[in-house]
Coordinates of C-alpha atoms in Angstrom, one line a residue:
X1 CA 28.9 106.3 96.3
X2 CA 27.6 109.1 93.9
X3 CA 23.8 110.2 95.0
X4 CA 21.2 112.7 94.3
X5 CA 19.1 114.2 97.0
X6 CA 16.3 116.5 96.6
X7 CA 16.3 118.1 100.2
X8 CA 17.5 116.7 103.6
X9 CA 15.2 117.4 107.2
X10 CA 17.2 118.8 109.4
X11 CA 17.0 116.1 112.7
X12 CA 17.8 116.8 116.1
X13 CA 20.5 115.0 117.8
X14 CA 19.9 111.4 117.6
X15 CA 21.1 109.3 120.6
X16 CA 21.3 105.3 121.1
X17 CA 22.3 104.0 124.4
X18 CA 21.9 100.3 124.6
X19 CA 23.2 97.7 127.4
X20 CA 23.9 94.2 127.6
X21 CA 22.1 92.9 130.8
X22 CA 22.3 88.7 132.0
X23 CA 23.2 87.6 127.7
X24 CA 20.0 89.5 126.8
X25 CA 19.8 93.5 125.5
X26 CA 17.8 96.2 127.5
X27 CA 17.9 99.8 124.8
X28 CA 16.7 103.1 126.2
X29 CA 15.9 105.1 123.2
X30 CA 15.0 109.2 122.8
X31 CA 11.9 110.5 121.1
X32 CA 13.2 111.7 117.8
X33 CA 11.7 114.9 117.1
X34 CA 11.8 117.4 114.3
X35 CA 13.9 120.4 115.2
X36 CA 11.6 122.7 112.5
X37 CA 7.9 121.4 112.9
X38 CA 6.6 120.2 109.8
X39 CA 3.4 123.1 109.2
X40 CA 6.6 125.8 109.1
X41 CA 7.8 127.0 106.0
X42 CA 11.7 127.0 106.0
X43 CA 13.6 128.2 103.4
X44 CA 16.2 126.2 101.7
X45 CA 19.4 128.7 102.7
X46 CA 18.0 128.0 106.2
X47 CA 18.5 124.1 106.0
X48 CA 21.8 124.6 104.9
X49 CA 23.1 127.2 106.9
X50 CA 22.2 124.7 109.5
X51 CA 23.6 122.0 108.2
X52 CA 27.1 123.5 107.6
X53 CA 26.7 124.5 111.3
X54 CA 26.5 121.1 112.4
X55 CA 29.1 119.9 109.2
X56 CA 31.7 121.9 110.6
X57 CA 31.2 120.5 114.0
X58 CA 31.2 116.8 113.3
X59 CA 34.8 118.0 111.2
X60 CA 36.6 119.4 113.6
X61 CA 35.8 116.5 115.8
X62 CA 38.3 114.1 113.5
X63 CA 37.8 114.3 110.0
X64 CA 40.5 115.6 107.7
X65 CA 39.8 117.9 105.1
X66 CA 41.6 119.2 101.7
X67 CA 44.4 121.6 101.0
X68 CA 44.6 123.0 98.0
X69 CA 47.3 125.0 96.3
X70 CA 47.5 127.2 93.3
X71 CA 50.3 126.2 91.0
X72 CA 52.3 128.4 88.7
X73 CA 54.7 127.6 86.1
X74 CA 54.6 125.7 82.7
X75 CA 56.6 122.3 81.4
X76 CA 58.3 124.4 78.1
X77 CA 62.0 124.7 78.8
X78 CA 62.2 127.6 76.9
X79 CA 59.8 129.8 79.3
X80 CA 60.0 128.4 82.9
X81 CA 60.3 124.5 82.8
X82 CA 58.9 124.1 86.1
X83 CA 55.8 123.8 88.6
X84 CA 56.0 125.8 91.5
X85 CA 53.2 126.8 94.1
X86 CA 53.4 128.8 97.4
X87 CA 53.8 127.9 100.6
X88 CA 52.9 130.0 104.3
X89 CA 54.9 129.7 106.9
X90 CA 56.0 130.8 110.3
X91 CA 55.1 133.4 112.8
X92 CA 54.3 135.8 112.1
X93 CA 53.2 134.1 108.2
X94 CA 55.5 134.5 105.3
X95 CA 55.1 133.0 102.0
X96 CA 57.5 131.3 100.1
X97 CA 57.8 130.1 96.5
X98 CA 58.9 126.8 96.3
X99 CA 59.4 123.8 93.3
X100 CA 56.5 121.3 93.0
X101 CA 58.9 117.7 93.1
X102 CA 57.5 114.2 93.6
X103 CA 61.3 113.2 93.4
X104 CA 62.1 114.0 96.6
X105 CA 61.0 114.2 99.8
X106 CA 61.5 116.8 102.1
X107 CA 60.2 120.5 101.7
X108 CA 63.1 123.2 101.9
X109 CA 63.6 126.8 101.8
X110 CA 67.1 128.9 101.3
X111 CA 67.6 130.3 104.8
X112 CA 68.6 133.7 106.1
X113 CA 71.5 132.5 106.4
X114 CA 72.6 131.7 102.6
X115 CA 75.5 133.3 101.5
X116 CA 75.1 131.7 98.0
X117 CA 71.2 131.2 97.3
X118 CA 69.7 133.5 94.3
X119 CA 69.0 137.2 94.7
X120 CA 66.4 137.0 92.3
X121 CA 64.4 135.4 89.9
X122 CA 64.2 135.7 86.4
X123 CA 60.2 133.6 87.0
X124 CA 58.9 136.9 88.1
X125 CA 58.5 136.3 91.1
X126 CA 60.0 138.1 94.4
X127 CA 62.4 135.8 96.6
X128 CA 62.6 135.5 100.1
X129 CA 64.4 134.1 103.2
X130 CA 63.1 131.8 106.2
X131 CA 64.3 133.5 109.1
X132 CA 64.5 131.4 112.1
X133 CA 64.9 134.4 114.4
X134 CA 62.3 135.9 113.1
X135 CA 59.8 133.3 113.7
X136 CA 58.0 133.1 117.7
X137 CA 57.6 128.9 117.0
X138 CA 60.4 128.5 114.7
X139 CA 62.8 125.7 117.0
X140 CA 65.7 123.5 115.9
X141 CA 65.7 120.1 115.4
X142 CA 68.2 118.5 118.0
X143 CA 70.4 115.4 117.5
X144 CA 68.7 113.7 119.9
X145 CA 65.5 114.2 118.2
X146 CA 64.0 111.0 116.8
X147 CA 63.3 113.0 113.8
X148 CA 66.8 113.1 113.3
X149 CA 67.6 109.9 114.1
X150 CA 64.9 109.1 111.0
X151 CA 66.9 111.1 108.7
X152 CA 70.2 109.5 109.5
X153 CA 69.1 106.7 108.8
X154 CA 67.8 107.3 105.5
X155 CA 71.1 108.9 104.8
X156 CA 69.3 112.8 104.3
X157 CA 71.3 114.1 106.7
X158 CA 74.0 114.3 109.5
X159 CA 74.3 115.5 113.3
X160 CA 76.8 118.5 114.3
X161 CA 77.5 117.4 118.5
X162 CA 78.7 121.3 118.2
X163 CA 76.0 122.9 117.1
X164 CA 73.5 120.6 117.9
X165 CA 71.6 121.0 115.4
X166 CA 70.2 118.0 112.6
X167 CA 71.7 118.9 109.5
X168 CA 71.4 117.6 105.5
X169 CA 72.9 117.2 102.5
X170 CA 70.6 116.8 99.0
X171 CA 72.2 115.6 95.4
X172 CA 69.8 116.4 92.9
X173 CA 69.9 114.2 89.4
X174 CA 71.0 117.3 87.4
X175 CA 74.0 117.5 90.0
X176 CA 73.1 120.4 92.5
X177 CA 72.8 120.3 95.7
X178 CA 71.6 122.3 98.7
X179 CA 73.2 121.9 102.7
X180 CA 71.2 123.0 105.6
X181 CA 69.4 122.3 109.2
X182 CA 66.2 121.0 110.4
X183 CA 63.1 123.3 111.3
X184 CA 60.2 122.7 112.6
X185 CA 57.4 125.5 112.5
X186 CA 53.9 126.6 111.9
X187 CA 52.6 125.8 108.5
X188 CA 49.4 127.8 107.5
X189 CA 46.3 126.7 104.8
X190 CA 42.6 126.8 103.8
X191 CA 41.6 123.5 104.9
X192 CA 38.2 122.7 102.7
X193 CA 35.4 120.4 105.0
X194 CA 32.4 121.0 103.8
X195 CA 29.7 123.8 101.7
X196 CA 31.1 127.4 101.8
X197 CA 33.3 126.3 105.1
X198 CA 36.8 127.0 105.1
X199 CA 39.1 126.4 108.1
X200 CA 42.2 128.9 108.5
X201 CA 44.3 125.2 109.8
X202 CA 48.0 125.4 110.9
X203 CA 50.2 122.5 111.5
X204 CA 54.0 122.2 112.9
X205 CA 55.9 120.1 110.4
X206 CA 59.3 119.4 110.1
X207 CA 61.2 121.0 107.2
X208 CA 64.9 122.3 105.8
X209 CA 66.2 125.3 106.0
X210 CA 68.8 125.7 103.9
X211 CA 72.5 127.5 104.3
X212 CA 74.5 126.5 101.0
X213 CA 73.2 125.9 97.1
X214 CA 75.6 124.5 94.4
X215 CA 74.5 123.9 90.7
X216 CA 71.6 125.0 88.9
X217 CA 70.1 125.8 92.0
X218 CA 72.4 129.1 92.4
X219 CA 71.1 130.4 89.1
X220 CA 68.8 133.2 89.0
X221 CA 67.0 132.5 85.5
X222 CA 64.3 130.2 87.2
X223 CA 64.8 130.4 90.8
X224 CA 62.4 129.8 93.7
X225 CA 62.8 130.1 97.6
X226 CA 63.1 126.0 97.8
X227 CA 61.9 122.6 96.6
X228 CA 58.6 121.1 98.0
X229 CA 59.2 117.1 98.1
X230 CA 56.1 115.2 97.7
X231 CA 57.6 111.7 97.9
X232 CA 56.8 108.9 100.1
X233 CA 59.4 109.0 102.6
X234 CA 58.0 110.1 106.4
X235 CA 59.5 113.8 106.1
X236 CA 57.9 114.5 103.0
X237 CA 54.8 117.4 104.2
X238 CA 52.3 114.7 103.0
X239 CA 53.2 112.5 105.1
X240 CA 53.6 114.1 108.1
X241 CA 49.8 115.7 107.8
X242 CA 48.3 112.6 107.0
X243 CA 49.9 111.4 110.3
X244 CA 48.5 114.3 112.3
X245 CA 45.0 113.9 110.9
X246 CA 45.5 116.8 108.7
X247 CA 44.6 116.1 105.4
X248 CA 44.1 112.2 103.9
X249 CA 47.1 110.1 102.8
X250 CA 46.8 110.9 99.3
X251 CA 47.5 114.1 97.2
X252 CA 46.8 115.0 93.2
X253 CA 47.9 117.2 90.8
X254 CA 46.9 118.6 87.2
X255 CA 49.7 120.3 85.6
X256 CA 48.3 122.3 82.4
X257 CA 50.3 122.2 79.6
X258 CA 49.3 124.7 77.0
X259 CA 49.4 128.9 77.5
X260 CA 50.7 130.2 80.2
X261 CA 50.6 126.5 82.2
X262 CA 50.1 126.5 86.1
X263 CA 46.9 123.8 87.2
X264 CA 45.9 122.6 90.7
X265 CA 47.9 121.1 93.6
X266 CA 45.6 119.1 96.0
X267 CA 46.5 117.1 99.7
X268 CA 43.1 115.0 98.5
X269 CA 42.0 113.0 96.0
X270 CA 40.8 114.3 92.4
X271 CA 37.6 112.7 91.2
X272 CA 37.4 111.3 87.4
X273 CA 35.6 108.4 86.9
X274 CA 38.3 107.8 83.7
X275 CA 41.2 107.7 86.3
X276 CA 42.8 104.5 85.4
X277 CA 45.4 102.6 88.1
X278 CA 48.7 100.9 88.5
X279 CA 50.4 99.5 91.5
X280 CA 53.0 101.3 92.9
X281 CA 56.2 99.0 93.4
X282 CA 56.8 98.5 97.7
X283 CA 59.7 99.5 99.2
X284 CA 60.8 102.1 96.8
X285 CA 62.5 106.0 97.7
X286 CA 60.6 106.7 94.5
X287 CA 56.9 106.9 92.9
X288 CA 58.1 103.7 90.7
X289 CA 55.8 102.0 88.7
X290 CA 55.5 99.0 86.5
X291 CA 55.9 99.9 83.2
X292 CA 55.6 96.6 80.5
X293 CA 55.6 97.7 77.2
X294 CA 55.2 100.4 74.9
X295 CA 52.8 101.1 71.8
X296 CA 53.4 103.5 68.8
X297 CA 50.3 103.8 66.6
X298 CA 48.4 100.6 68.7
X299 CA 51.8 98.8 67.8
X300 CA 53.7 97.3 70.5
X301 CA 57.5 97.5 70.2
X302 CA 60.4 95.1 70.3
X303 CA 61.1 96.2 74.1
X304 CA 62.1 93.1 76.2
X305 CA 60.0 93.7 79.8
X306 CA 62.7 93.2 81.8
X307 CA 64.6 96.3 80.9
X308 CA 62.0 98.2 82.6
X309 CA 61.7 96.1 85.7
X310 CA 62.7 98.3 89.2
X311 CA 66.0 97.0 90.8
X312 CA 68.5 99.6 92.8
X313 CA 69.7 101.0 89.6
X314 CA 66.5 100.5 87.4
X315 CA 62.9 101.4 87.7
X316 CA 60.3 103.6 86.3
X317 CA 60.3 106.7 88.3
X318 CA 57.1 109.8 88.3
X319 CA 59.1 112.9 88.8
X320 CA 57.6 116.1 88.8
X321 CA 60.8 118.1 89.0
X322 CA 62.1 116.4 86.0
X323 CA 61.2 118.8 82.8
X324 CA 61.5 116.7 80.3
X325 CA 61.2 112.5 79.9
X326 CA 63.7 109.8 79.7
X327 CA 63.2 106.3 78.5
X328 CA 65.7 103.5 79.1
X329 CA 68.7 103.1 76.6
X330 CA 66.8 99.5 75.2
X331 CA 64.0 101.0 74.8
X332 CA 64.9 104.4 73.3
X333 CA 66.0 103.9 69.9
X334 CA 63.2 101.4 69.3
X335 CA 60.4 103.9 70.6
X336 CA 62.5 106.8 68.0
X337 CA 62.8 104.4 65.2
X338 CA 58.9 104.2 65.4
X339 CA 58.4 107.7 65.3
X340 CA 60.1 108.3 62.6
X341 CA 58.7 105.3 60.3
X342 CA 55.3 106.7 61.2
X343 CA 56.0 109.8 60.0
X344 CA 58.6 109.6 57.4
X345 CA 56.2 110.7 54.6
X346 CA 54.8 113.7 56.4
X347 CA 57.7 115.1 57.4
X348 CA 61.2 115.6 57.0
X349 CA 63.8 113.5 59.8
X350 CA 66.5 116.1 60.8
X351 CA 69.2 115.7 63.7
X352 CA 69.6 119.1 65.8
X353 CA 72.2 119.2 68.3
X354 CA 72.2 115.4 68.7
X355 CA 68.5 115.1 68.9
X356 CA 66.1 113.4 66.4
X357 CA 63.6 116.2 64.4
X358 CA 61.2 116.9 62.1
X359 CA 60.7 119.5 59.9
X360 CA 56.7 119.4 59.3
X361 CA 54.2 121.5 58.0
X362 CA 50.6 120.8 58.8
X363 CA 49.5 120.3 62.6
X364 CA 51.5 117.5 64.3
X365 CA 48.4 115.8 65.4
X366 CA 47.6 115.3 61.9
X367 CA 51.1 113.8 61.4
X368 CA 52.2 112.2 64.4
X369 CA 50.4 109.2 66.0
X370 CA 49.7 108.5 69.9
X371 CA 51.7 106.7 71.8
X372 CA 51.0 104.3 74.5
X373 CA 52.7 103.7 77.7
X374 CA 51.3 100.0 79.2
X375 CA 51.4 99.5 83.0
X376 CA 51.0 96.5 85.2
X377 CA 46.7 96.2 86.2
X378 CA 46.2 97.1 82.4
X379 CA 46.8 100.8 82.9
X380 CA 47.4 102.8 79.5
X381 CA 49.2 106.5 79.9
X382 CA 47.9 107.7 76.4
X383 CA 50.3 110.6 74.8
X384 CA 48.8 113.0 72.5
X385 CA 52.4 114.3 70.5
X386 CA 52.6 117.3 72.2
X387 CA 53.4 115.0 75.3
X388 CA 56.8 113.3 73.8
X389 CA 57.6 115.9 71.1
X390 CA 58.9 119.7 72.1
X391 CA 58.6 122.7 69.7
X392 CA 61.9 124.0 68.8
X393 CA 61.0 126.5 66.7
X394 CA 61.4 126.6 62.9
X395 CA 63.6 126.0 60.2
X396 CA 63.2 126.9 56.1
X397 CA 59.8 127.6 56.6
X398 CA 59.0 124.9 58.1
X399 CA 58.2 123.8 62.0
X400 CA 60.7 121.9 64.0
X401 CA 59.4 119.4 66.0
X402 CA 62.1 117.0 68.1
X403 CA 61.7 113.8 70.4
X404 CA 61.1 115.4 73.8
X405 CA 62.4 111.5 75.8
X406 CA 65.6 111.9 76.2
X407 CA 68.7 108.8 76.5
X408 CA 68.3 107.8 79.7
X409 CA 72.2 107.4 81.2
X410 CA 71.6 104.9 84.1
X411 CA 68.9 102.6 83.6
X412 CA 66.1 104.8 84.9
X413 CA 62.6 105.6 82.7
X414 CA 61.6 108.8 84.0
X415 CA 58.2 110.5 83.3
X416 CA 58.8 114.1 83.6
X417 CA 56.3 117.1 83.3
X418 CA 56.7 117.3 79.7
X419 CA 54.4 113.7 79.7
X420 CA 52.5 114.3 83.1
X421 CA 51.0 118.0 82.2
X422 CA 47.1 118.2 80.8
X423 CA 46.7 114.9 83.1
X424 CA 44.6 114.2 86.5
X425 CA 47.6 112.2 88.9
X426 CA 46.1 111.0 91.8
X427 CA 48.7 109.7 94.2
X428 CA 47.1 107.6 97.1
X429 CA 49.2 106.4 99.1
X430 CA 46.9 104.3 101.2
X431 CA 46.2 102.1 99.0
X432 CA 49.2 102.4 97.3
X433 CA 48.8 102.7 94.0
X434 CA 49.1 106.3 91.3
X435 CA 46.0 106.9 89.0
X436 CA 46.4 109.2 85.6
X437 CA 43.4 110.2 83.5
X438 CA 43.7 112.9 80.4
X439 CA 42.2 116.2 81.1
X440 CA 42.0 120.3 80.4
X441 CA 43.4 121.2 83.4
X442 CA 41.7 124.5 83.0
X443 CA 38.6 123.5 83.9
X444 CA 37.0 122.3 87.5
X445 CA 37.7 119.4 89.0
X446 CA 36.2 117.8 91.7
X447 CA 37.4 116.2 95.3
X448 CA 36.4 113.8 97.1
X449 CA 36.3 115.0 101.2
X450 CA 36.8 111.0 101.8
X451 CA 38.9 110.1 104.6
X452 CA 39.2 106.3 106.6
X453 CA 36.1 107.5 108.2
X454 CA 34.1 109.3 105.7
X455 CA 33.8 108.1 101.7
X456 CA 30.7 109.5 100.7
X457 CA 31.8 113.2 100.0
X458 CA 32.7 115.8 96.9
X459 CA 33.1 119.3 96.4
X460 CA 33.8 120.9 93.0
X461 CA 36.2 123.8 92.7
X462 CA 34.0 125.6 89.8
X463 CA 32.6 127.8 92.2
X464 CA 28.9 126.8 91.1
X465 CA 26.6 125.2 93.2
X466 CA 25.2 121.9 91.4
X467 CA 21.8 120.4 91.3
X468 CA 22.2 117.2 89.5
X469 CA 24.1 114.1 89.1
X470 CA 26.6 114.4 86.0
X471 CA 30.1 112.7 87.1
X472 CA 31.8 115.9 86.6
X473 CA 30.7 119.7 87.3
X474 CA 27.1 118.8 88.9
X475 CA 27.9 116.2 91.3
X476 CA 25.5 116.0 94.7
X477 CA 27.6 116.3 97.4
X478 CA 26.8 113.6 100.0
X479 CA 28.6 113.5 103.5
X480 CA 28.1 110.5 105.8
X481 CA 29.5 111.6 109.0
X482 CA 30.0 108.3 111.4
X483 CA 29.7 108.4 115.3
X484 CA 30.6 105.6 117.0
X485 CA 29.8 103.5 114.8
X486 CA 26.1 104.7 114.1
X487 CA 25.2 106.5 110.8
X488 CA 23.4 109.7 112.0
X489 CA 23.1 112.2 109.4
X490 CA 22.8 111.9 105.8
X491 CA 23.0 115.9 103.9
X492 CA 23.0 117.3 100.5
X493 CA 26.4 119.6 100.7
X494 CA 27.4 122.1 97.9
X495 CA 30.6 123.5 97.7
X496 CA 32.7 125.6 95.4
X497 CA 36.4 124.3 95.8
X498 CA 37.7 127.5 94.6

């Protein structure tokens, strides 16, 4: 619900007490009386001041708010080729750099004890080590822990009867890999509930901390302290605060694309009434969706369906620690074949280092046309060309521009950063479903503060307060707080998200 109010009373407390006496109904009911007298002049600040008083209270008694984080990094290969964000943790707090990946599941960081992890980072950033000495509430996880027992059985990790102590083993698709032990410790963050109110929250969660690296992950040219997993298993950090209450059981992100990247992380729900939606397929280890065809130009192409469908060695996967995209062997050649006819008098076809090129010389979204990825519920992921081509520099005078989708070498379509950047992704996980609308990921965005309990809330992050009702930038900010059972307050909130 999306409402403008010009100015709420503020009411006293409200209280119903009704009994059920021989089948028939006997209430005792309380005067309601104004708490400012209406022949005094309050000022507008003043309502408010008191209604975030009395917001903050009806919050903390059960609602779940929004955690934001800032994100860093860009989808170009040749500069970072990553999203990464910061994370606090311990006691006392240190913060840690870690990957942004919906691809996995648990979040890690290198451990003190590392003897192989990356110095340094060639992302400018400074690295750092999770100390478990160091840390007052750091504790192991145990064998006997059901935790562990979880993990085993989802083959993440293993249990060492000498140390006692729940270890893991990741294999990343690129072939690295990280070994280490189970945590658990104080997560801190700004928990957002309500106009100009803030909550310093902490949670324990459950998380890696990691002794060995192997592959790409022991380079130092884009290194970060660890790898935040966003997927849907129980260990991801997503999960395990929706299950405590913490935040709702659905997080977004907008990954911008062009300068110097970076874009907005959010345990919430981003609000854009464009946001289209496709059912995520059950069951899966994976954010896997239905893809069903593919348009170049508003033209479908000779794709046969099934080669997309999800089986154990199949599937359309959203990855945000993938860089780049991969389509499906039958469907690749077709979807490059119609690139290239759709361009072949603008441009000049090239193949550079086994990938298909153009050499082009006006503005590629003069030349190139849109392409359309078609999901079950009638869901189209619309890509401009600077979301399947990459800019590999140039070449006798003239710009090279190459298919960014690469082969893919097992069956799998993956959509990596290169096609998710300048796009809202909403990932709710209640109702099971992922929701994609274009966007400038530079600008505001709003959230909704909905939880099971509450649905009637936004805040904007523009940092402006906003009087009217446009859908994005001026929303009213309405919070319907519930107790048991009986509406009692309706309020006009404002609230910069950032």
């Amino acid at each position: 619900m999306r409402g403008c109010v010009s100015l709420s009373l503020a009411l006293a407390t409200v209280v119903l007490a009704a009994t059920m006496v021989h089948g028939g109904l006997t209430g005792t009911f309380l005067h309601l009386e104004r708490a400012i007298p209406l022949n005094q002049r309050v000022e507008l600040e003043v309502l408010r001041a008191r209604d975030r008083e009395r917001h903050g209270r009806i919050l903390q008694g059960g609602f779940g708010g929004v955690v934001n984080f800032a994100v860093q990094g860009t989808s170009d290969p040749y500069f970072v080729g990553l999203y990464f964000t910061k994370v606090k943790l311990g006691s006392p707090a240190k913060e840690f750099y870690v990957q942004i990946d919906t691809g996995s599941d648990v979040l890690w960081l290198n451990c003190m004890t590392c003897s192989n992890c990356p110095q340094s980072s060639g992302l400018g950033i400074v690295l750092d080590f999770f100390d478990t000495a160091s840390s007052s509430t750091a504790a192991f996880i145990s064998c006997a822990d059901p935790i562990c027992s979880y993990a085993v059985q989802t083959a993440t990790s293993e249990c060492s009867s000498q140390a006692n102590h729940c270890s893991y083993t990741f294999q990343y698709g690129d072939g690295s890999g990280t070994t280490g032990y189970y945590v658990s410790d104080t997560m801190y963050f700004d928990t957002v509930l309500g106009q100009e109110l803030v909550s310093n929250s902490s949670s324990t969660i459950v998380f890696g901390c990691s002794t060995y690296q192997s592959g790409d992950l022991t380079k130092t040219d884009k290194a970060v302290d660890g790898i935040f997993g966003f997927g849907p298993g129980a260990l991801s950090v997503i999960s395990q605060l929706s299950s405590q209450g913490v935040t709702p059981k659905v997080f977004s992100h907008c990954l911008k694309g062009a300068d110097n990247g970076g874009g907005l992380l959010v345990l919430g729900e981003i609000l854009e009434p464009s946001i289209v939606y496709s059912p995520l397929v059950p069951s899966q280890p994976h954010y896997n969706l239905n893809l069903q065809s593919i348009a170049v130009n508003g033209q479908l192409l000779p794709i046969d369906s099934g080669v997309f469908a999800t089986t154990n060695n199949r599937g359309t996967i959203v990855d945000t620690g993938t860089t780049l995209a991969y389509l499906v062997q039958e469907a690749y050649n077709p979807f490059v074949d119609a690139i290239t006819a759709a361009v072949s008098q603008f441009s000049k076809p090239i193949i550079s280092k086994g990938n298909q090129c153009y050499l082009v010389s006006n503005s590629v979204g003069d030349i190139f046309p849109q392409v359309s990825l078609n999901f079950m519920g009638g869901a189209s992921m619309v890509l401009d060309p600077e979301h399947y081509l990459m800019h590999y520099g140039f070449l006798d005078a003239a710009a090279m521009w190459c298919i960014g989708f690469q082969k893919g070498e097992q069956g799998f379509t993956i959509l990596g950063d290169l096609v998710l950047k300048d796009k809202i992704f909403v990932y709710d996980l209640a109702n099971q479903r992922i929701g994609w609308a274009n966007y400038d990921c530079s600008l505001a965005v709003n959230v909704s503060m909905a939880t099971s309990k509450s649905k009637d809330a936004y805040i904007n992050n523009s940092g402006h307060i906003s009087e009217g009702c446009s859908h994005i930038g001026t929303f009213s900010k309405l919070l319907a707080a519930g107790i048991a059972a009986f509406l009692v307050h309706i309020v006009f909130m404002e609230f910069p998200f950032l």
